[in-house]
Amino acid sequence: MDLKDQNFGAWPCHFRFNKYNFAQVSAGSNGLQIHTDAVFLTLLQEDECVGGLEILVPGSDSFVEVDPLPGLLLVNVGDIAQAWSNGLLHNVKHRVRCKDAIPRFSIALFLLAPKDDKVEAPTALVNSDRPRMYQTFFYNDYRKMRFSTGLYAGEILSQLLM
């Protein structure tokens, strides 16, 4: 398959409005655990008045806060994009921290997985210099593995390496 023939418009999406009801007792704690998104791509509109989204600096244990700038739309690569791109794209570990005892809102659009639910790198992304990295798998099976194991930070991908 040539990449220009890939029809991302046929992939299902999920739209979600999130509200975090932070209380004074939760200040400084995680509002959402460390995780990667079990999707292809996430478009996120953060609450520009509250903040709290933090991303893990690759190769470290340090998180950096994402400044919630007005009008900023974040694009987050998920686990499915990492597998589909044969490792050319990388998922992002992140969390949400409660900064203050005020409600926090975000709006997210998730691009899920191919319509047939089978996830595999297109042949255009696989060659002798870059052999196939991940086994072919089904999106629903991947999500079930995440939930059944409680591994939400991309660890399941390592179990699918060739």
PDB file of C-alpha atoms in Angstrom:
ATOM      1  CA  MET A   1       0.000   0.000   0.000  1.00  0.00           C
ATOM      2  CA  ASP A   2       1.289   3.403  -0.946  1.00  0.00           C
ATOM      3  CA  LEU A   3       0.881   5.937   1.875  1.00  0.00           C
ATOM      4  CA  LYS A   4      -0.916   8.389  -0.401  1.00  0.00           C
ATOM      5  CA  ASP A   5      -3.648   5.747  -0.789  1.00  0.00           C
ATOM      6  CA  GLN A   6      -4.248   5.557   2.985  1.00  0.00           C
ATOM      7  CA  ASN A   7      -7.783   6.729   3.740  1.00  0.00           C
ATOM      8  CA  PHE A   8      -7.685   8.054   7.298  1.00  0.00           C
ATOM      9  CA  GLY A   9     -11.149   9.515   6.707  1.00  0.00           C
ATOM     10  CA  ALA A  10     -12.573   5.986   6.944  1.00  0.00           C
ATOM     11  CA  TRP A  11     -11.117   5.472  10.429  1.00  0.00           C
ATOM     12  CA  PRO A  12     -13.564   5.864  13.327  1.00  0.00           C
ATOM     13  CA  CYS A  13     -13.296   8.778  15.755  1.00  0.00           C
ATOM     14  CA  HIS A  14     -14.454   9.345  19.309  1.00  0.00           C
ATOM     15  CA  PHE A  15     -15.238  12.796  20.702  1.00  0.00           C
ATOM     16  CA  ARG A  16     -15.120  13.385  24.469  1.00  0.00           C
ATOM     17  CA  PHE A  17     -15.702  16.306  26.789  1.00  0.00           C
ATOM     18  CA  ASN A  18     -13.792  15.837  30.084  1.00  0.00           C
ATOM     19  CA  LYS A  19     -14.520  17.493  33.409  1.00  0.00           C
ATOM     20  CA  TYR A  20     -12.252  17.015  36.402  1.00  0.00           C
ATOM     21  CA  ASN A  21     -13.864  18.024  39.703  1.00  0.00           C
ATOM     22  CA  PHE A  22     -10.758  18.834  41.688  1.00  0.00           C
ATOM     23  CA  ALA A  23     -11.144  19.410  45.427  1.00  0.00           C
ATOM     24  CA  GLN A  24      -8.683  21.065  47.803  1.00  0.00           C
ATOM     25  CA  VAL A  25      -7.645  17.653  49.152  1.00  0.00           C
ATOM     26  CA  SER A  26      -6.582  16.556  45.651  1.00  0.00           C
ATOM     27  CA  ALA A  27      -4.243  19.521  45.008  1.00  0.00           C
ATOM     28  CA  GLY A  28      -0.838  18.202  43.916  1.00  0.00           C
ATOM     29  CA  SER A  29      -2.135  14.732  43.069  1.00  0.00           C
ATOM     30  CA  ASN A  30      -2.788  13.020  39.748  1.00  0.00           C
ATOM     31  CA  GLY A  31      -6.175  13.687  38.226  1.00  0.00           C
ATOM     32  CA  LEU A  32      -5.346  11.138  35.544  1.00  0.00           C
ATOM     33  CA  GLN A  33      -2.644   8.471  35.860  1.00  0.00           C
ATOM     34  CA  ILE A  34       0.437   8.247  33.667  1.00  0.00           C
ATOM     35  CA  HIS A  35      -0.649   6.749  30.355  1.00  0.00           C
ATOM     36  CA  THR A  36      -0.337   6.764  26.610  1.00  0.00           C
ATOM     37  CA  ASP A  37      -3.385   7.046  24.403  1.00  0.00           C
ATOM     38  CA  ALA A  38      -4.575   3.694  23.029  1.00  0.00           C
ATOM     39  CA  VAL A  39      -5.524   5.366  19.758  1.00  0.00           C
ATOM     40  CA  PHE A  40      -3.818   6.602  16.604  1.00  0.00           C
ATOM     41  CA  LEU A  41      -3.999  10.307  17.310  1.00  0.00           C
ATOM     42  CA  THR A  42      -5.558  12.674  19.848  1.00  0.00           C
ATOM     43  CA  LEU A  43      -6.505  16.289  19.205  1.00  0.00           C
ATOM     44  CA  LEU A  44      -6.877  18.061  22.540  1.00  0.00           C
ATOM     45  CA  GLN A  45      -8.197  21.473  23.506  1.00  0.00           C
ATOM     46  CA  GLU A  46      -6.979  22.097  27.046  1.00  0.00           C
ATOM     47  CA  ASP A  47      -8.586  24.279  29.678  1.00  0.00           C
ATOM     48  CA  GLU A  48      -6.552  27.445  29.155  1.00  0.00           C
ATOM     49  CA  CYS A  49      -7.402  28.740  32.641  1.00  0.00           C
ATOM     50  CA  VAL A  50      -6.406  25.684  34.689  1.00  0.00           C
ATOM     51  CA  GLY A  51      -3.656  23.624  33.041  1.00  0.00           C
ATOM     52  CA  GLY A  52      -2.337  20.455  34.610  1.00  0.00           C
ATOM     53  CA  LEU A  53      -1.366  18.420  31.546  1.00  0.00           C
ATOM     54  CA  GLU A  54       2.197  17.115  31.868  1.00  0.00           C
ATOM     55  CA  ILE A  55       4.251  15.041  29.439  1.00  0.00           C
ATOM     56  CA  LEU A  56       7.116  12.722  30.313  1.00  0.00           C
ATOM     57  CA  VAL A  57      10.470  13.756  28.887  1.00  0.00           C
ATOM     58  CA  PRO A  58      11.592  10.700  26.854  1.00  0.00           C
ATOM     59  CA  GLY A  59      14.397   8.746  28.525  1.00  0.00           C
ATOM     60  CA  SER A  60      13.862  10.370  31.941  1.00  0.00           C
ATOM     61  CA  ASP A  61      11.554  10.342  34.939  1.00  0.00           C
ATOM     62  CA  SER A  62      10.845  14.058  34.573  1.00  0.00           C
ATOM     63  CA  PHE A  63       7.566  15.603  33.542  1.00  0.00           C
ATOM     64  CA  VAL A  64       7.130  19.018  31.988  1.00  0.00           C
ATOM     65  CA  GLU A  65       3.922  20.985  32.097  1.00  0.00           C
ATOM     66  CA  VAL A  66       2.229  21.892  28.852  1.00  0.00           C
ATOM     67  CA  ASP A  67       1.371  25.589  29.007  1.00  0.00           C
ATOM     68  CA  PRO A  68      -2.366  25.955  28.333  1.00  0.00           C
ATOM     69  CA  LEU A  69      -2.214  28.772  25.801  1.00  0.00           C
ATOM     70  CA  PRO A  70      -5.444  30.296  24.457  1.00  0.00           C
ATOM     71  CA  GLY A  71      -6.458  28.690  21.164  1.00  0.00           C
ATOM     72  CA  LEU A  72      -3.787  25.988  21.382  1.00  0.00           C
ATOM     73  CA  LEU A  73      -4.744  22.634  19.891  1.00  0.00           C
ATOM     74  CA  LEU A  74      -2.488  19.785  20.994  1.00  0.00           C
ATOM     75  CA  VAL A  75      -1.776  16.794  18.773  1.00  0.00           C
ATOM     76  CA  ASN A  76      -0.784  13.657  20.637  1.00  0.00           C
ATOM     77  CA  VAL A  77       0.525  10.507  18.924  1.00  0.00           C
ATOM     78  CA  GLY A  78      -0.895   7.309  20.413  1.00  0.00           C
ATOM     79  CA  ASP A  79       0.087   3.645  20.618  1.00  0.00           C
ATOM     80  CA  ILE A  80      -1.672   2.698  17.383  1.00  0.00           C
ATOM     81  CA  ALA A  81       0.277   5.342  15.416  1.00  0.00           C
ATOM     82  CA  GLN A  82       3.545   4.000  16.822  1.00  0.00           C
ATOM     83  CA  ALA A  83       2.736   0.465  15.671  1.00  0.00           C
ATOM     84  CA  TRP A  84       1.173   1.559  12.364  1.00  0.00           C
ATOM     85  CA  SER A  85       4.165   3.788  11.502  1.00  0.00           C
ATOM     86  CA  ASN A  86       6.596   0.937  12.223  1.00  0.00           C
ATOM     87  CA  GLY A  87       8.121   2.973  15.048  1.00  0.00           C
ATOM     88  CA  LEU A  88       8.644   6.180  13.057  1.00  0.00           C
ATOM     89  CA  LEU A  89       6.116   7.975  15.280  1.00  0.00           C
ATOM     90  CA  HIS A  90       6.326   7.716  19.067  1.00  0.00           C
ATOM     91  CA  ASN A  91       3.559   7.648  21.631  1.00  0.00           C
ATOM     92  CA  VAL A  92       3.644  10.202  24.436  1.00  0.00           C
ATOM     93  CA  LYS A  93       3.403   9.328  28.124  1.00  0.00           C
ATOM     94  CA  HIS A  94       1.415  11.962  29.953  1.00  0.00           C
ATOM     95  CA  ARG A  95      -0.736  12.665  32.987  1.00  0.00           C
ATOM     96  CA  VAL A  96      -3.019  15.327  34.402  1.00  0.00           C
ATOM     97  CA  ARG A  97      -2.107  16.902  37.742  1.00  0.00           C
ATOM     98  CA  CYS A  98      -4.502  18.754  39.998  1.00  0.00           C
ATOM     99  CA  LYS A  99      -3.046  22.219  40.530  1.00  0.00           C
ATOM    100  CA  ASP A 100      -5.959  23.924  42.265  1.00  0.00           C
ATOM    101  CA  ALA A 101      -9.344  23.073  43.724  1.00  0.00           C
ATOM    102  CA  ILE A 102     -11.267  24.233  40.659  1.00  0.00           C
ATOM    103  CA  PRO A 103     -12.963  22.305  37.851  1.00  0.00           C
ATOM    104  CA  ARG A 104     -10.795  21.528  34.816  1.00  0.00           C
ATOM    105  CA  PHE A 105     -12.229  20.934  31.353  1.00  0.00           C
ATOM    106  CA  SER A 106     -10.787  19.528  28.151  1.00  0.00           C
ATOM    107  CA  ILE A 107     -12.171  18.517  24.796  1.00  0.00           C
ATOM    108  CA  ALA A 108     -10.625  15.589  22.934  1.00  0.00           C
ATOM    109  CA  LEU A 109     -11.083  14.030  19.529  1.00  0.00           C
ATOM    110  CA  PHE A 110      -9.555  10.565  19.207  1.00  0.00           C
ATOM    111  CA  LEU A 111      -8.727   9.006  15.824  1.00  0.00           C
ATOM    112  CA  LEU A 112      -9.031   5.333  16.777  1.00  0.00           C
ATOM    113  CA  ALA A 113      -7.777   2.619  14.408  1.00  0.00           C
ATOM    114  CA  PRO A 114      -8.292   1.338  10.865  1.00  0.00           C
ATOM    115  CA  LYS A 115     -11.872   0.524   9.962  1.00  0.00           C
ATOM    116  CA  ASP A 116     -11.149  -3.222   9.765  1.00  0.00           C
ATOM    117  CA  ASP A 117      -9.537  -2.953  13.232  1.00  0.00           C
ATOM    118  CA  LYS A 118      -6.350  -4.665  11.997  1.00  0.00           C
ATOM    119  CA  VAL A 119      -3.240  -2.669  12.887  1.00  0.00           C
ATOM    120  CA  GLU A 120      -0.096  -3.194  10.836  1.00  0.00           C
ATOM    121  CA  ALA A 121       2.503  -0.991   9.221  1.00  0.00           C
ATOM    122  CA  PRO A 122       1.860  -0.341   5.520  1.00  0.00           C
ATOM    123  CA  THR A 123       4.436  -1.952   3.248  1.00  0.00           C
ATOM    124  CA  ALA A 124       5.654   1.546   2.316  1.00  0.00           C
ATOM    125  CA  LEU A 125       7.007   1.857   5.889  1.00  0.00           C
ATOM    126  CA  VAL A 126       8.723  -1.545   5.951  1.00  0.00           C
ATOM    127  CA  ASN A 127      11.960  -2.348   4.128  1.00  0.00           C
ATOM    128  CA  SER A 128      15.310  -4.091   4.599  1.00  0.00           C
ATOM    129  CA  ASP A 129      16.689  -1.100   6.517  1.00  0.00           C
ATOM    130  CA  ARG A 130      13.589  -0.889   8.678  1.00  0.00           C
ATOM    131  CA  PRO A 131      12.069  -4.374   9.092  1.00  0.00           C
ATOM    132  CA  ARG A 132       8.568  -4.780  10.491  1.00  0.00           C
ATOM    133  CA  MET A 133       8.746  -3.978  14.219  1.00  0.00           C
ATOM    134  CA  TYR A 134       5.310  -5.054  15.449  1.00  0.00           C
ATOM    135  CA  GLN A 135       3.131  -8.091  14.930  1.00  0.00           C
ATOM    136  CA  THR A 136      -0.179  -7.469  13.211  1.00  0.00           C
ATOM    137  CA  PHE A 137      -2.868  -7.141  15.855  1.00  0.00           C
ATOM    138  CA  PHE A 138      -6.493  -6.167  16.188  1.00  0.00           C
ATOM    139  CA  TYR A 139      -7.382  -2.864  17.806  1.00  0.00           C
ATOM    140  CA  ASN A 140     -10.074  -4.331  20.079  1.00  0.00           C
ATOM    141  CA  ASP A 141      -7.687  -7.057  21.291  1.00  0.00           C
ATOM    142  CA  TYR A 142      -5.088  -4.394  22.068  1.00  0.00           C
ATOM    143  CA  ARG A 143      -7.567  -2.381  24.145  1.00  0.00           C
ATOM    144  CA  LYS A 144      -8.658  -5.533  26.001  1.00  0.00           C
ATOM    145  CA  MET A 145      -5.006  -6.337  26.811  1.00  0.00           C
ATOM    146  CA  ARG A 146      -4.535  -2.844  28.259  1.00  0.00           C
ATOM    147  CA  PHE A 147      -7.596  -3.123  30.456  1.00  0.00           C
ATOM    148  CA  SER A 148      -6.987  -6.716  31.599  1.00  0.00           C
ATOM    149  CA  THR A 149      -3.346  -6.091  32.531  1.00  0.00           C
ATOM    150  CA  GLY A 150      -3.711  -2.561  33.892  1.00  0.00           C
ATOM    151  CA  LEU A 151      -0.756  -1.507  31.729  1.00  0.00           C
ATOM    152  CA  TYR A 152      -1.762   1.883  30.366  1.00  0.00           C
ATOM    153  CA  ALA A 153       1.571   3.522  29.529  1.00  0.00           C
ATOM    154  CA  GLY A 154       2.399   1.815  26.228  1.00  0.00           C
ATOM    155  CA  GLU A 155       3.926  -1.321  27.786  1.00  0.00           C
ATOM    156  CA  ILE A 156       1.683  -3.619  25.744  1.00  0.00           C
ATOM    157  CA  LEU A 157       3.447  -2.511  22.549  1.00  0.00           C
ATOM    158  CA  SER A 158       6.674  -4.132  23.761  1.00  0.00           C
ATOM    159  CA  GLN A 159       4.808  -7.457  23.970  1.00  0.00           C
ATOM    160  CA  LEU A 160       3.917  -7.110  20.291  1.00  0.00           C
ATOM    161  CA  LEU A 161       7.480  -6.599  19.015  1.00  0.00           C
ATOM    162  CA  MET A 162       8.604  -9.018  16.299  1.00  0.00           C
TER     163      MET A 162
END
